[in-house]
Each structure stands twice: as C-alpha cells, then as structure tokens.
C-alpha cells in the first residue's frame, strides 16, 4: 500500500486530495513541522530534502508535487485525473504545474522561508515585503493565461486543479486582495464542493 | 514545424539540445535578453511571462522546461528520451525535473534575478551572498540522491540529463567549488561529448 507523508498547511494538500480522488489505497502519515518532525533521521531517510509531500511506493519514494500528482493520475487512469494519449494536453498540464512549482510557490515561500536564501535576519524580514505583489501578479497570470474554466484545463477536471487549489488557500494569508480575482475565487469554491476535498481538508 | 524561442546562457539550452536529440524539424529563434527582446509585445503574445524557452506547436504554445522536455520526448519516442509505459520511472524523471525547477533554478536566480523578490537594491545585493552555498548544497543532494550514473536515471540517457547539464554549466559562475563534485563534472564531460550538444552549444 502507498504511504503518504504530509504536513498541514503545505502543498502536500494537492497530492492528498489526488489520492482521495484516485480511489487508491493509501496510508496518510502526518508530520508536525512545529516539532521539526521533517528533520528526524527517520524521515530524512525517506526524503533527504526534509520536505513534504513524499509518497512511498513499492518501487521507491517519490517527492515533488508535480511528480506525485502525475504518478497518481497514471496509476489510477479510471479516475481521469490527467489526459491520456494526448501529448500536447498532457504537456499543457505539466507546463502549468511547472509554473506553480518554479514561480508561484517560491514567490509564496519568501514570506515564511526566507532563510533558504539569506542568513541575515534583516534580509529575511525584507523578503516579506514583495510577497503580496508577486502573488497577485501570479494570480493575474493564472486567470489570464491558464485558467480556462470551469477547470484549469477547461471542461476536464485534472491534477492541475488540485495543485491550484492548494495555492489558492494561501492567497489571503499572503496579502492578496482576492476580490480582484473572481475567477480564482469561483474555482476555489468549486473545489471546496468536491467530496474528496471535504474529506481531506479537516486534516490540513 | 515547431518554432523554438531561446536565449543564450539560459535554461533554454536543455530544450534546445532535446530538439536536436529528437530528430524533429524545428526552427530556432534567438532572443537577445540584453536588448530586452523577451519584453517586446510580439514575444509577450507568445509567452506572457517574458521568459524562455517557448515552443510553438500547431496546437499552441508550451512554456516551462519540464513540460517542453516531456513533450519532445513523447512526440519523438524513437529518440528514447524518456521511459515509455513505466509510470514510476516516468515520475522519477518528473521528480528530478521538479526539484531542478522549483529549488535549484530559484537558488541560482537569486544571484542575478533578485529583483523578482525585492525592490530594495541592498536586499537584491544581499541575496547574492548565499548563492554559492545553496548551489553547492543542491549539487551534494543531486550527487547523493538523484545521479545514479553514468546518466541521471542510471544506464538510460534521458531528458533529465539535458536539464541537469544546462544547470551544470552555471556552477563555477555561481561560486561553486566544482572540484568537490567529481560525479557532476564527469556527467558534464559525458554530456559535452554528445554530437547534439556540440551542435547546439555554440549558439548559447
């Protein structure tokens, strides 16, 4: 059985919902970041990066949200979480997920994880300043270029929606005036209506 | 025919080599970042993010290196740039590429693209300080956890190698003492021996 390591209020939410949507058997294992459980020798043996999510499979461990989402979609094709046999549509989802993990997530991380990029407390504090603007710019880009509606890829729900939803939940905390982004709010609301989301959210 | 937009000394190198390895017909189009050609209205209509690479296909535009590499591998299966029909091996490549685009590339970008995360010149300057350490930490992680050798995924050459190679070329410029990373140097040397690399590198 798959074992899934997550922590509340992290990007692991996306993969957690994907596991619920997939119908696959899995065991969720919660880490307490406040207690630094991601830094124990036991967990670092699973994921040396000390981050979540991690998915332990019978073939080995997978890390990084785009990879875990893609894997779940591929081993549970009946859940229709990703297009099959259409390289362009598949690549379009990969493009969106790569934008989220390479640009949007780092923009968010400068609020609470500035120590990744500087050891100077004043610099770490200063990195919080631009987070609201950067996240709002990302929201504008997503609404204009990616979110086709009602789902990210158009009519077909996919792993792209799960990834976006996890980030949508950070926006107010990141200082974004979400009233400017009605289509993202609408997407978030639509996601909240899904049974898999209702089941997983209380754990996060 | 595919049209491929790139700029020298950027991550577009990985996709450019992939196109050469694939045997696909494509037209390379070079942008001059010093002349801000990535900010022209004409290019922003292709890639509103104002970055490279962009791959224009008959179905639409693809951006983001992991997506473009995956797409090329999928439409040119005879080039064997990615495992076929093995979801775990495929996800393992996606995991590595997601690590590069979400952690390694942003670590590098704090040297010359600090203005993304702060408008304060002193902060932008301060963000350069930790780049050598962060990039060295990434190198250590890649050698220990990802690079199976001789290629990233072991015996099979793949798109993961192209992505890694593009980043390996930045290491000395990022202040990394590469003599500490013999296996990465060995990988870079092996990549330099490939005919597709020899053809593309003079353009970068």
mmCIF file of N, CA and C in Angstrom, chain A residues 44 48-49 51 57 59-68 70-71 74-75 86-92 94-96 98-99 101-103 106-107 110 114-120 122-123 126-131 133-134 141 144-146, chain B residues 44 48-49 51 57 59-68 70-71 74-75 86-92 94-96 98-99 101-103 106-107 110 114-120 122-123 126-131 133-134 141 144-146:
data_model
loop_
_atom_site.group_PDB
_atom_site.id
_atom_site.type_symbol
_atom_site.label_atom_id
_atom_site.label_comp_id
_atom_site.label_asym_id
_atom_site.label_seq_id
_atom_site.Cartn_x
_atom_site.Cartn_y
_atom_site.Cartn_z
ATOM 1 N N UNK A 44 14.256 11.833 7.189
ATOM 2 C CA UNK A 44 15.268 12.201 6.186
ATOM 3 C C UNK A 44 15.734 10.980 5.389
ATOM 4 N N UNK A 48 15.338 13.014 1.839
ATOM 5 C CA UNK A 48 16.522 13.731 2.341
ATOM 6 C C UNK A 48 16.370 15.245 2.252
ATOM 7 N N UNK A 49 15.377 15.725 1.503
ATOM 8 C CA UNK A 49 15.171 17.169 1.399
ATOM 9 C C UNK A 49 14.430 17.708 2.621
ATOM 10 N N UNK A 51 11.283 17.734 3.254
ATOM 11 C CA UNK A 51 10.066 18.461 2.881
ATOM 12 C C UNK A 51 8.928 17.469 2.671
ATOM 13 N N UNK A 57 6.204 4.192 -2.459
ATOM 14 C CA UNK A 57 5.598 3.154 -3.293
ATOM 15 C C UNK A 57 6.423 1.876 -3.165
ATOM 16 N N UNK A 59 8.048 0.602 -5.431
ATOM 17 C CA UNK A 59 9.243 0.764 -6.267
ATOM 18 C C UNK A 59 10.239 1.745 -5.666
ATOM 19 N N UNK A 60 9.796 2.534 -4.695
ATOM 20 C CA UNK A 60 10.675 3.558 -4.129
ATOM 21 C C UNK A 60 9.875 4.795 -3.769
ATOM 22 N N UNK A 61 10.589 5.822 -3.328
ATOM 23 C CA UNK A 61 9.938 7.044 -2.853
ATOM 24 C C UNK A 61 9.857 8.069 -3.976
ATOM 25 N N UNK A 62 8.721 8.722 -4.081
ATOM 26 C CA UNK A 62 8.575 9.862 -4.985
ATOM 27 C C UNK A 62 8.390 11.134 -4.162
ATOM 28 N N UNK A 63 9.074 12.189 -4.588
ATOM 29 C CA UNK A 63 8.900 13.503 -3.975
ATOM 30 C C UNK A 63 8.588 14.520 -5.068
ATOM 31 N N UNK A 64 8.203 15.710 -4.662
ATOM 32 C CA UNK A 64 7.862 16.840 -5.538
ATOM 33 C C UNK A 64 6.425 16.667 -6.076
ATOM 34 N N UNK A 65 5.645 17.694 -5.817
ATOM 35 C CA UNK A 65 4.220 17.661 -6.139
ATOM 36 C C UNK A 65 3.899 17.324 -7.598
ATOM 37 N N UNK A 66 4.539 17.947 -8.591
ATOM 38 C CA UNK A 66 4.166 17.601 -9.973
ATOM 39 C C UNK A 66 4.374 16.118 -10.277
ATOM 40 N N UNK A 67 5.430 15.537 -9.720
ATOM 41 C CA UNK A 67 5.718 14.123 -9.982
ATOM 42 C C UNK A 67 4.714 13.218 -9.285
ATOM 43 N N UNK A 68 4.378 13.521 -8.046
ATOM 44 C CA UNK A 68 3.429 12.687 -7.304
ATOM 45 C C UNK A 68 2.045 12.769 -7.949
ATOM 46 N N UNK A 70 1.356 13.452 -11.083
ATOM 47 C CA UNK A 70 1.404 12.740 -12.369
ATOM 48 C C UNK A 70 1.367 11.233 -12.154
ATOM 49 N N UNK A 71 2.088 10.771 -11.148
ATOM 50 C CA UNK A 71 2.125 9.333 -10.866
ATOM 51 C C UNK A 71 0.739 8.819 -10.461
ATOM 52 N N UNK A 74 -1.495 8.554 -13.368
ATOM 53 C CA UNK A 74 -1.157 7.491 -14.314
ATOM 54 C C UNK A 74 -1.481 6.099 -13.777
ATOM 55 N N UNK A 75 -1.374 5.896 -12.468
ATOM 56 C CA UNK A 75 -1.665 4.538 -11.968
ATOM 57 C C UNK A 75 -3.142 4.371 -11.623
ATOM 58 N N UNK A 86 -2.665 12.080 -25.231
ATOM 59 C CA UNK A 86 -2.640 13.375 -25.919
ATOM 60 C C UNK A 86 -1.424 14.154 -25.402
ATOM 61 N N UNK A 87 -0.278 14.009 -26.077
ATOM 62 C CA UNK A 87 0.956 14.618 -25.563
ATOM 63 C C UNK A 87 0.847 16.128 -25.343
ATOM 64 N N UNK A 88 0.109 16.836 -26.198
ATOM 65 C CA UNK A 88 0.028 18.285 -26.010
ATOM 66 C C UNK A 88 -0.777 18.635 -24.759
ATOM 67 N N UNK A 89 -1.934 18.005 -24.589
ATOM 68 C CA UNK A 89 -2.753 18.290 -23.405
ATOM 69 C C UNK A 89 -2.010 17.902 -22.136
ATOM 70 N N UNK A 90 -1.306 16.778 -22.197
ATOM 71 C CA UNK A 90 -0.520 16.341 -21.047
ATOM 72 C C UNK A 90 0.578 17.354 -20.742
ATOM 73 N N UNK A 91 1.263 17.834 -21.784
ATOM 74 C CA UNK A 91 2.338 18.816 -21.588
ATOM 75 C C UNK A 91 1.784 20.142 -21.086
ATOM 76 N N UNK A 92 0.555 20.493 -21.496
ATOM 77 C CA UNK A 92 -0.044 21.746 -21.022
ATOM 78 C C UNK A 92 -0.262 21.685 -19.510
ATOM 79 N N UNK A 94 1.560 19.792 -17.487
ATOM 80 C CA UNK A 94 2.914 19.852 -16.922
ATOM 81 C C UNK A 94 3.421 21.296 -16.901
ATOM 82 N N UNK A 95 3.095 22.058 -17.943
ATOM 83 C CA UNK A 95 3.535 23.451 -18.008
ATOM 84 C C UNK A 95 2.938 24.254 -16.863
ATOM 85 N N UNK A 96 1.654 24.068 -16.627
ATOM 86 C CA UNK A 96 1.000 24.793 -15.534
ATOM 87 C C UNK A 96 1.590 24.386 -14.187
ATOM 88 N N UNK A 98 4.531 23.194 -13.610
ATOM 89 C CA UNK A 98 5.905 23.704 -13.506
ATOM 90 C C UNK A 98 5.901 25.192 -13.166
ATOM 91 N N UNK A 99 4.941 25.934 -13.704
ATOM 92 C CA UNK A 99 4.823 27.355 -13.342
ATOM 93 C C UNK A 99 4.512 27.488 -11.856
ATOM 94 N N UNK A 101 5.209 25.368 -9.421
ATOM 95 C CA UNK A 101 6.302 24.950 -8.519
ATOM 96 C C UNK A 101 7.555 25.790 -8.680
ATOM 97 N N UNK A 102 7.775 26.392 -9.854
ATOM 98 C CA UNK A 102 9.017 27.142 -10.072
ATOM 99 C C UNK A 102 8.867 28.634 -9.807
ATOM 100 N N UNK A 103 7.666 29.162 -9.931
ATOM 101 C CA UNK A 103 7.464 30.611 -9.790
ATOM 102 C C UNK A 103 6.502 30.950 -8.656
ATOM 103 N N UNK A 106 7.703 29.458 -5.001
ATOM 104 C CA UNK A 106 8.802 30.268 -4.462
ATOM 105 C C UNK A 106 8.374 31.697 -4.109
ATOM 106 N N UNK A 107 7.482 32.309 -4.882
ATOM 107 C CA UNK A 107 7.002 33.658 -4.546
ATOM 108 C C UNK A 107 6.357 33.642 -3.160
ATOM 109 N N UNK A 110 8.849 33.153 0.020
ATOM 110 C CA UNK A 110 9.646 34.273 0.530
ATOM 111 C C UNK A 110 9.012 34.928 1.748
ATOM 112 N N UNK A 114 12.253 32.625 4.033
ATOM 113 C CA UNK A 114 13.333 33.474 3.533
ATOM 114 C C UNK A 114 14.719 32.984 3.925
ATOM 115 N N UNK A 115 14.782 32.224 5.010
ATOM 116 C CA UNK A 115 16.082 31.712 5.463
ATOM 117 C C UNK A 115 16.708 30.762 4.440
ATOM 118 N N UNK A 116 15.900 30.311 3.488
ATOM 119 C CA UNK A 116 16.507 29.499 2.421
ATOM 120 C C UNK A 116 17.506 30.298 1.601
ATOM 121 N N UNK A 117 17.251 31.611 1.471
ATOM 122 C CA UNK A 117 18.040 32.413 0.531
ATOM 123 C C UNK A 117 18.915 33.461 1.191
ATOM 124 N N UNK A 118 18.809 33.596 2.513
ATOM 125 C CA UNK A 118 19.688 34.517 3.230
ATOM 126 C C UNK A 118 19.789 34.085 4.687
ATOM 127 N N UNK A 119 20.961 34.346 5.280
ATOM 128 C CA UNK A 119 21.143 34.092 6.712
ATOM 129 C C UNK A 119 21.010 35.377 7.530
ATOM 130 N N UNK A 120 20.755 36.490 6.867
ATOM 131 C CA UNK A 120 20.686 37.797 7.533
ATOM 132 C C UNK A 120 19.232 38.080 7.937
ATOM 133 N N UNK A 122 17.647 40.658 8.794
ATOM 134 C CA UNK A 122 17.046 41.849 8.183
ATOM 135 C C UNK A 122 16.624 41.562 6.741
ATOM 136 N N UNK A 123 17.433 40.783 6.036
ATOM 137 C CA UNK A 123 17.097 40.431 4.650
ATOM 138 C C UNK A 123 15.885 39.499 4.635
ATOM 139 N N UNK A 126 12.953 41.538 5.082
ATOM 140 C CA UNK A 126 12.694 42.380 3.916
ATOM 141 C C UNK A 126 12.073 41.592 2.762
ATOM 142 N N UNK A 127 12.335 40.294 2.721
ATOM 143 C CA UNK A 127 11.800 39.467 1.624
ATOM 144 C C UNK A 127 10.287 39.301 1.720
ATOM 145 N N UNK A 128 9.722 39.630 2.872
ATOM 146 C CA UNK A 128 8.258 39.516 3.017
ATOM 147 C C UNK A 128 7.517 40.626 2.269
ATOM 148 N N UNK A 129 8.220 41.729 2.023
ATOM 149 C CA UNK A 129 7.553 42.941 1.519
ATOM 150 C C UNK A 129 6.876 42.717 0.169
ATOM 151 N N UNK A 130 7.573 42.036 -0.737
ATOM 152 C CA UNK A 130 7.067 41.940 -2.112
ATOM 153 C C UNK A 130 6.133 40.742 -2.330
ATOM 154 N N UNK A 131 5.938 39.934 -1.297
ATOM 155 C CA UNK A 131 5.116 38.726 -1.463
ATOM 156 C C UNK A 131 3.694 39.045 -1.938
ATOM 157 N N UNK A 133 2.519 41.511 -3.713
ATOM 158 C CA UNK A 133 2.525 41.923 -5.126
ATOM 159 C C UNK A 133 2.856 40.756 -6.049
ATOM 160 N N UNK A 134 3.876 39.974 -5.674
ATOM 161 C CA UNK A 134 4.246 38.843 -6.529
ATOM 162 C C UNK A 134 3.116 37.820 -6.627
ATOM 163 N N UNK A 141 -1.714 36.332 -13.809
ATOM 164 C CA UNK A 141 -1.193 35.479 -14.888
ATOM 165 C C UNK A 141 -2.027 34.194 -15.017
ATOM 166 N N UNK A 144 -5.425 34.968 -16.537
ATOM 167 C CA UNK A 144 -5.377 35.392 -17.932
ATOM 168 C C UNK A 144 -4.907 34.279 -18.864
ATOM 169 N N UNK A 145 -3.932 33.497 -18.412
ATOM 170 C CA UNK A 145 -3.264 32.588 -19.351
ATOM 171 C C UNK A 145 -3.541 31.103 -19.109
ATOM 172 N N UNK A 146 -3.930 30.737 -17.912
ATOM 173 C CA UNK A 146 -4.008 29.305 -17.620
ATOM 174 C C UNK A 146 -5.426 28.808 -17.337
ATOM 175 N N UNK B 44 5.749 38.763 -26.002
ATOM 176 C CA UNK B 44 4.809 38.563 -24.884
ATOM 177 C C UNK B 44 3.493 37.952 -25.361
ATOM 178 N N UNK B 48 3.553 35.205 -22.314
ATOM 179 C CA UNK B 48 3.263 36.396 -21.492
ATOM 180 C C UNK B 48 4.168 36.511 -20.273
ATOM 181 N N UNK B 49 4.887 35.444 -19.936
ATOM 182 C CA UNK B 49 5.790 35.512 -18.800
ATOM 183 C C UNK B 49 7.109 36.192 -19.166
ATOM 184 N N UNK B 51 9.699 34.986 -20.618
ATOM 185 C CA UNK B 51 10.862 34.153 -20.331
ATOM 186 C C UNK B 51 11.087 33.170 -21.475
ATOM 187 N N UNK B 57 3.859 25.095 -31.108
ATOM 188 C CA UNK B 57 3.423 23.896 -31.824
ATOM 189 C C UNK B 57 2.155 24.228 -32.607
ATOM 190 N N UNK B 59 -0.621 23.046 -32.047
ATOM 191 C CA UNK B 59 -1.734 23.052 -31.098
ATOM 192 C C UNK B 59 -1.700 24.261 -30.171
ATOM 193 N N UNK B 60 -0.586 24.956 -30.115
ATOM 194 C CA UNK B 60 -0.461 26.085 -29.197
ATOM 195 C C UNK B 60 0.957 26.166 -28.660
ATOM 196 N N UNK B 61 1.166 27.078 -27.736
ATOM 197 C CA UNK B 61 2.500 27.339 -27.194
ATOM 198 C C UNK B 61 2.697 26.555 -25.903
ATOM 199 N N UNK B 62 3.865 25.977 -25.754
ATOM 200 C CA UNK B 62 4.257 25.359 -24.481
ATOM 201 C C UNK B 62 5.404 26.153 -23.879
ATOM 202 N N UNK B 63 5.323 26.381 -22.569
ATOM 203 C CA UNK B 63 6.403 27.024 -21.834
ATOM 204 C C UNK B 63 6.777 26.138 -20.652
ATOM 205 N N UNK B 64 7.886 26.475 -20.004
ATOM 206 C CA UNK B 64 8.415 25.769 -18.835
ATOM 207 C C UNK B 64 9.194 24.520 -19.272
ATOM 208 N N UNK B 65 10.432 24.478 -18.843
ATOM 209 C CA UNK B 65 11.358 23.431 -19.281
ATOM 210 C C UNK B 65 10.848 22.000 -19.040
ATOM 211 N N UNK B 66 10.333 21.651 -17.859
ATOM 212 C CA UNK B 66 9.899 20.256 -17.681
ATOM 213 C C UNK B 66 8.812 19.852 -18.681
ATOM 214 N N UNK B 67 7.920 20.793 -19.000
ATOM 215 C CA UNK B 67 6.829 20.484 -19.929
ATOM 216 C C UNK B 67 7.340 20.331 -21.352
ATOM 217 N N UNK B 68 8.227 21.218 -21.761
ATOM 218 C CA UNK B 68 8.757 21.149 -23.128
ATOM 219 C C UNK B 68 9.588 19.880 -23.304
ATOM 220 N N UNK B 70 9.296 17.064 -21.662
ATOM 221 C CA UNK B 70 8.384 15.918 -21.657
ATOM 222 C C UNK B 70 7.665 15.793 -22.993
ATOM 223 N N UNK B 71 7.245 16.923 -23.537
ATOM 224 C CA UNK B 71 6.535 16.923 -24.815
ATOM 225 C C UNK B 71 7.434 16.397 -25.939
ATOM 226 N N UNK B 74 7.860 12.755 -25.723
ATOM 227 C CA UNK B 74 6.658 11.980 -26.056
ATOM 228 C C UNK B 74 6.340 11.972 -27.549
ATOM 229 N N UNK B 75 6.631 13.077 -28.246
ATOM 230 C CA UNK B 75 6.297 13.083 -29.685
ATOM 231 C C UNK B 75 7.432 12.514 -30.538
ATOM 232 N N UNK B 86 6.139 3.064 -18.134
ATOM 233 C CA UNK B 86 6.575 2.750 -16.778
ATOM 234 C C UNK B 86 6.290 3.982 -15.914
ATOM 235 N N UNK B 87 5.105 4.026 -15.290
ATOM 236 C CA UNK B 87 4.721 5.237 -14.548
ATOM 237 C C UNK B 87 5.713 5.622 -13.457
ATOM 238 N N UNK B 88 6.330 4.639 -12.786
ATOM 239 C CA UNK B 88 7.253 5.012 -11.714
ATOM 240 C C UNK B 88 8.520 5.647 -12.280
ATOM 241 N N UNK B 89 9.098 5.055 -13.313
ATOM 242 C CA UNK B 89 10.314 5.618 -13.906
ATOM 243 C C UNK B 89 10.029 6.997 -14.493
ATOM 244 N N UNK B 90 8.868 7.131 -15.104
ATOM 245 C CA UNK B 90 8.481 8.424 -15.664
ATOM 246 C C UNK B 90 8.351 9.464 -14.556
ATOM 247 N N UNK B 91 7.695 9.079 -13.450
ATOM 248 C CA UNK B 91 7.516 10.003 -12.326
ATOM 249 C C UNK B 91 8.850 10.345 -11.672
ATOM 250 N N UNK B 92 9.774 9.400 -11.674
ATOM 251 C CA UNK B 92 11.087 9.681 -11.085
ATOM 252 C C UNK B 92 11.796 10.784 -11.875
ATOM 253 N N UNK B 94 10.183 13.100 -13.610
ATOM 254 C CA UNK B 94 9.421 14.322 -13.295
ATOM 255 C C UNK B 94 9.853 14.873 -11.931
ATOM 256 N N UNK B 95 10.105 13.977 -10.985
ATOM 257 C CA UNK B 95 10.515 14.411 -9.652
ATOM 258 C C UNK B 95 11.840 15.165 -9.716
ATOM 259 N N UNK B 96 12.782 14.605 -10.461
ATOM 260 C CA UNK B 96 14.085 15.273 -10.593
ATOM 261 C C UNK B 96 13.934 16.625 -11.287
ATOM 262 N N UNK B 98 11.311 18.514 -11.387
ATOM 263 C CA UNK B 98 10.610 19.441 -10.494
ATOM 264 C C UNK B 98 11.561 19.984 -9.435
ATOM 265 N N UNK B 99 12.473 19.144 -8.955
ATOM 266 C CA UNK B 99 13.485 19.625 -7.999
ATOM 267 C C UNK B 99 14.358 20.698 -8.652
ATOM 268 N N UNK B 101 13.596 22.695 -11.177
ATOM 269 C CA UNK B 101 12.904 23.951 -11.499
ATOM 270 C C UNK B 101 12.367 24.657 -10.263
ATOM 271 N N UNK B 102 12.093 23.923 -9.185
ATOM 272 C CA UNK B 102 11.490 24.563 -8.005
ATOM 273 C C UNK B 102 12.519 24.959 -6.958
ATOM 274 N N UNK B 103 13.657 24.288 -6.929
ATOM 275 C CA UNK B 103 14.660 24.551 -5.886
ATOM 276 C C UNK B 103 15.993 25.023 -6.476
ATOM 277 N N UNK B 106 15.667 28.400 -8.830
ATOM 278 C CA UNK B 106 15.491 29.590 -7.978
ATOM 279 C C UNK B 106 16.733 29.890 -7.125
ATOM 280 N N UNK B 107 17.436 28.874 -6.642
ATOM 281 C CA UNK B 107 18.657 29.124 -5.867
ATOM 282 C C UNK B 107 19.662 29.898 -6.713
ATOM 283 N N UNK B 110 18.757 33.772 -7.539
ATOM 284 C CA UNK B 110 18.964 34.828 -6.537
ATOM 285 C C UNK B 110 20.269 35.597 -6.767
ATOM 286 N N UNK B 114 17.465 38.823 -8.413
ATOM 287 C CA UNK B 114 16.927 39.153 -7.094
ATOM 288 C C UNK B 114 15.774 40.149 -7.144
ATOM 289 N N UNK B 115 15.722 40.951 -8.203
ATOM 290 C CA UNK B 115 14.648 41.943 -8.323
ATOM 291 C C UNK B 115 13.264 41.287 -8.414
ATOM 292 N N UNK B 116 13.256 39.987 -8.680
ATOM 293 C CA UNK B 116 11.954 39.293 -8.654
ATOM 294 C C UNK B 116 11.337 39.317 -7.254
ATOM 295 N N UNK B 117 12.201 39.313 -6.225
ATOM 296 C CA UNK B 117 11.700 39.109 -4.862
ATOM 297 C C UNK B 117 11.881 40.324 -3.955
ATOM 298 N N UNK B 118 12.534 41.361 -4.477
ATOM 299 C CA UNK B 118 12.654 42.590 -3.684
ATOM 300 C C UNK B 118 12.890 43.757 -4.633
ATOM 301 N N UNK B 119 12.393 44.939 -4.234
ATOM 302 C CA UNK B 119 12.664 46.161 -4.991
ATOM 303 C C UNK B 119 13.777 46.977 -4.347
ATOM 304 N N UNK B 120 14.332 46.491 -3.257
ATOM 305 C CA UNK B 120 15.351 47.223 -2.500
ATOM 306 C C UNK B 120 16.745 46.803 -2.996
ATOM 307 N N UNK B 122 19.660 47.103 -1.858
ATOM 308 C CA UNK B 122 20.536 46.478 -0.851
ATOM 309 C C UNK B 122 20.135 45.020 -0.619
ATOM 310 N N UNK B 123 18.841 44.750 -0.635
ATOM 311 C CA UNK B 123 18.367 43.376 -0.463
ATOM 312 C C UNK B 123 18.756 42.526 -1.673
ATOM 313 N N UNK B 126 22.211 41.647 -1.323
ATOM 314 C CA UNK B 126 22.420 40.704 -0.216
ATOM 315 C C UNK B 126 22.018 39.282 -0.605
ATOM 316 N N UNK B 127 21.089 39.165 -1.552
ATOM 317 C CA UNK B 127 20.626 37.827 -1.954
ATOM 318 C C UNK B 127 21.693 37.035 -2.702
ATOM 319 N N UNK B 128 22.738 37.734 -3.144
ATOM 320 C CA UNK B 128 23.808 37.013 -3.859
ATOM 321 C C UNK B 128 24.684 36.194 -2.914
ATOM 322 N N UNK B 129 24.675 36.579 -1.639
ATOM 323 C CA UNK B 129 25.641 36.021 -0.685
ATOM 324 C C UNK B 129 25.519 34.513 -0.537
ATOM 325 N N UNK B 130 24.290 34.029 -0.423
ATOM 326 C CA UNK B 130 24.089 32.612 -0.101
ATOM 327 C C UNK B 130 24.047 31.704 -1.344
ATOM 328 N N UNK B 131 24.146 32.299 -2.530
ATOM 329 C CA UNK B 131 24.030 31.502 -3.764
ATOM 330 C C UNK B 131 25.079 30.389 -3.841
ATOM 331 N N UNK B 133 26.648 28.735 -1.500
ATOM 332 C CA UNK B 133 26.320 27.661 -0.542
ATOM 333 C C UNK B 133 25.073 26.877 -0.981
ATOM 334 N N UNK B 134 24.038 27.598 -1.395
ATOM 335 C CA UNK B 134 22.808 26.902 -1.809
ATOM 336 C C UNK B 134 23.043 26.019 -3.024
ATOM 337 N N UNK B 141 23.092 17.253 -2.943
ATOM 338 C CA UNK B 141 21.833 16.498 -2.970
ATOM 339 C C UNK B 141 21.692 15.705 -4.276
ATOM 340 N N UNK B 144 24.079 12.740 -4.292
ATOM 341 C CA UNK B 144 23.750 11.703 -3.313
ATOM 342 C C UNK B 144 22.440 10.995 -3.643
ATOM 343 N N UNK B 145 21.444 11.756 -4.107
ATOM 344 C CA UNK B 145 20.089 11.208 -4.191
ATOM 345 C C UNK B 145 19.575 10.982 -5.610
ATOM 346 N N UNK B 146 20.114 11.687 -6.573
ATOM 347 C CA UNK B 146 19.496 11.626 -7.902
ATOM 348 C C UNK B 146 20.382 10.986 -8.973
#
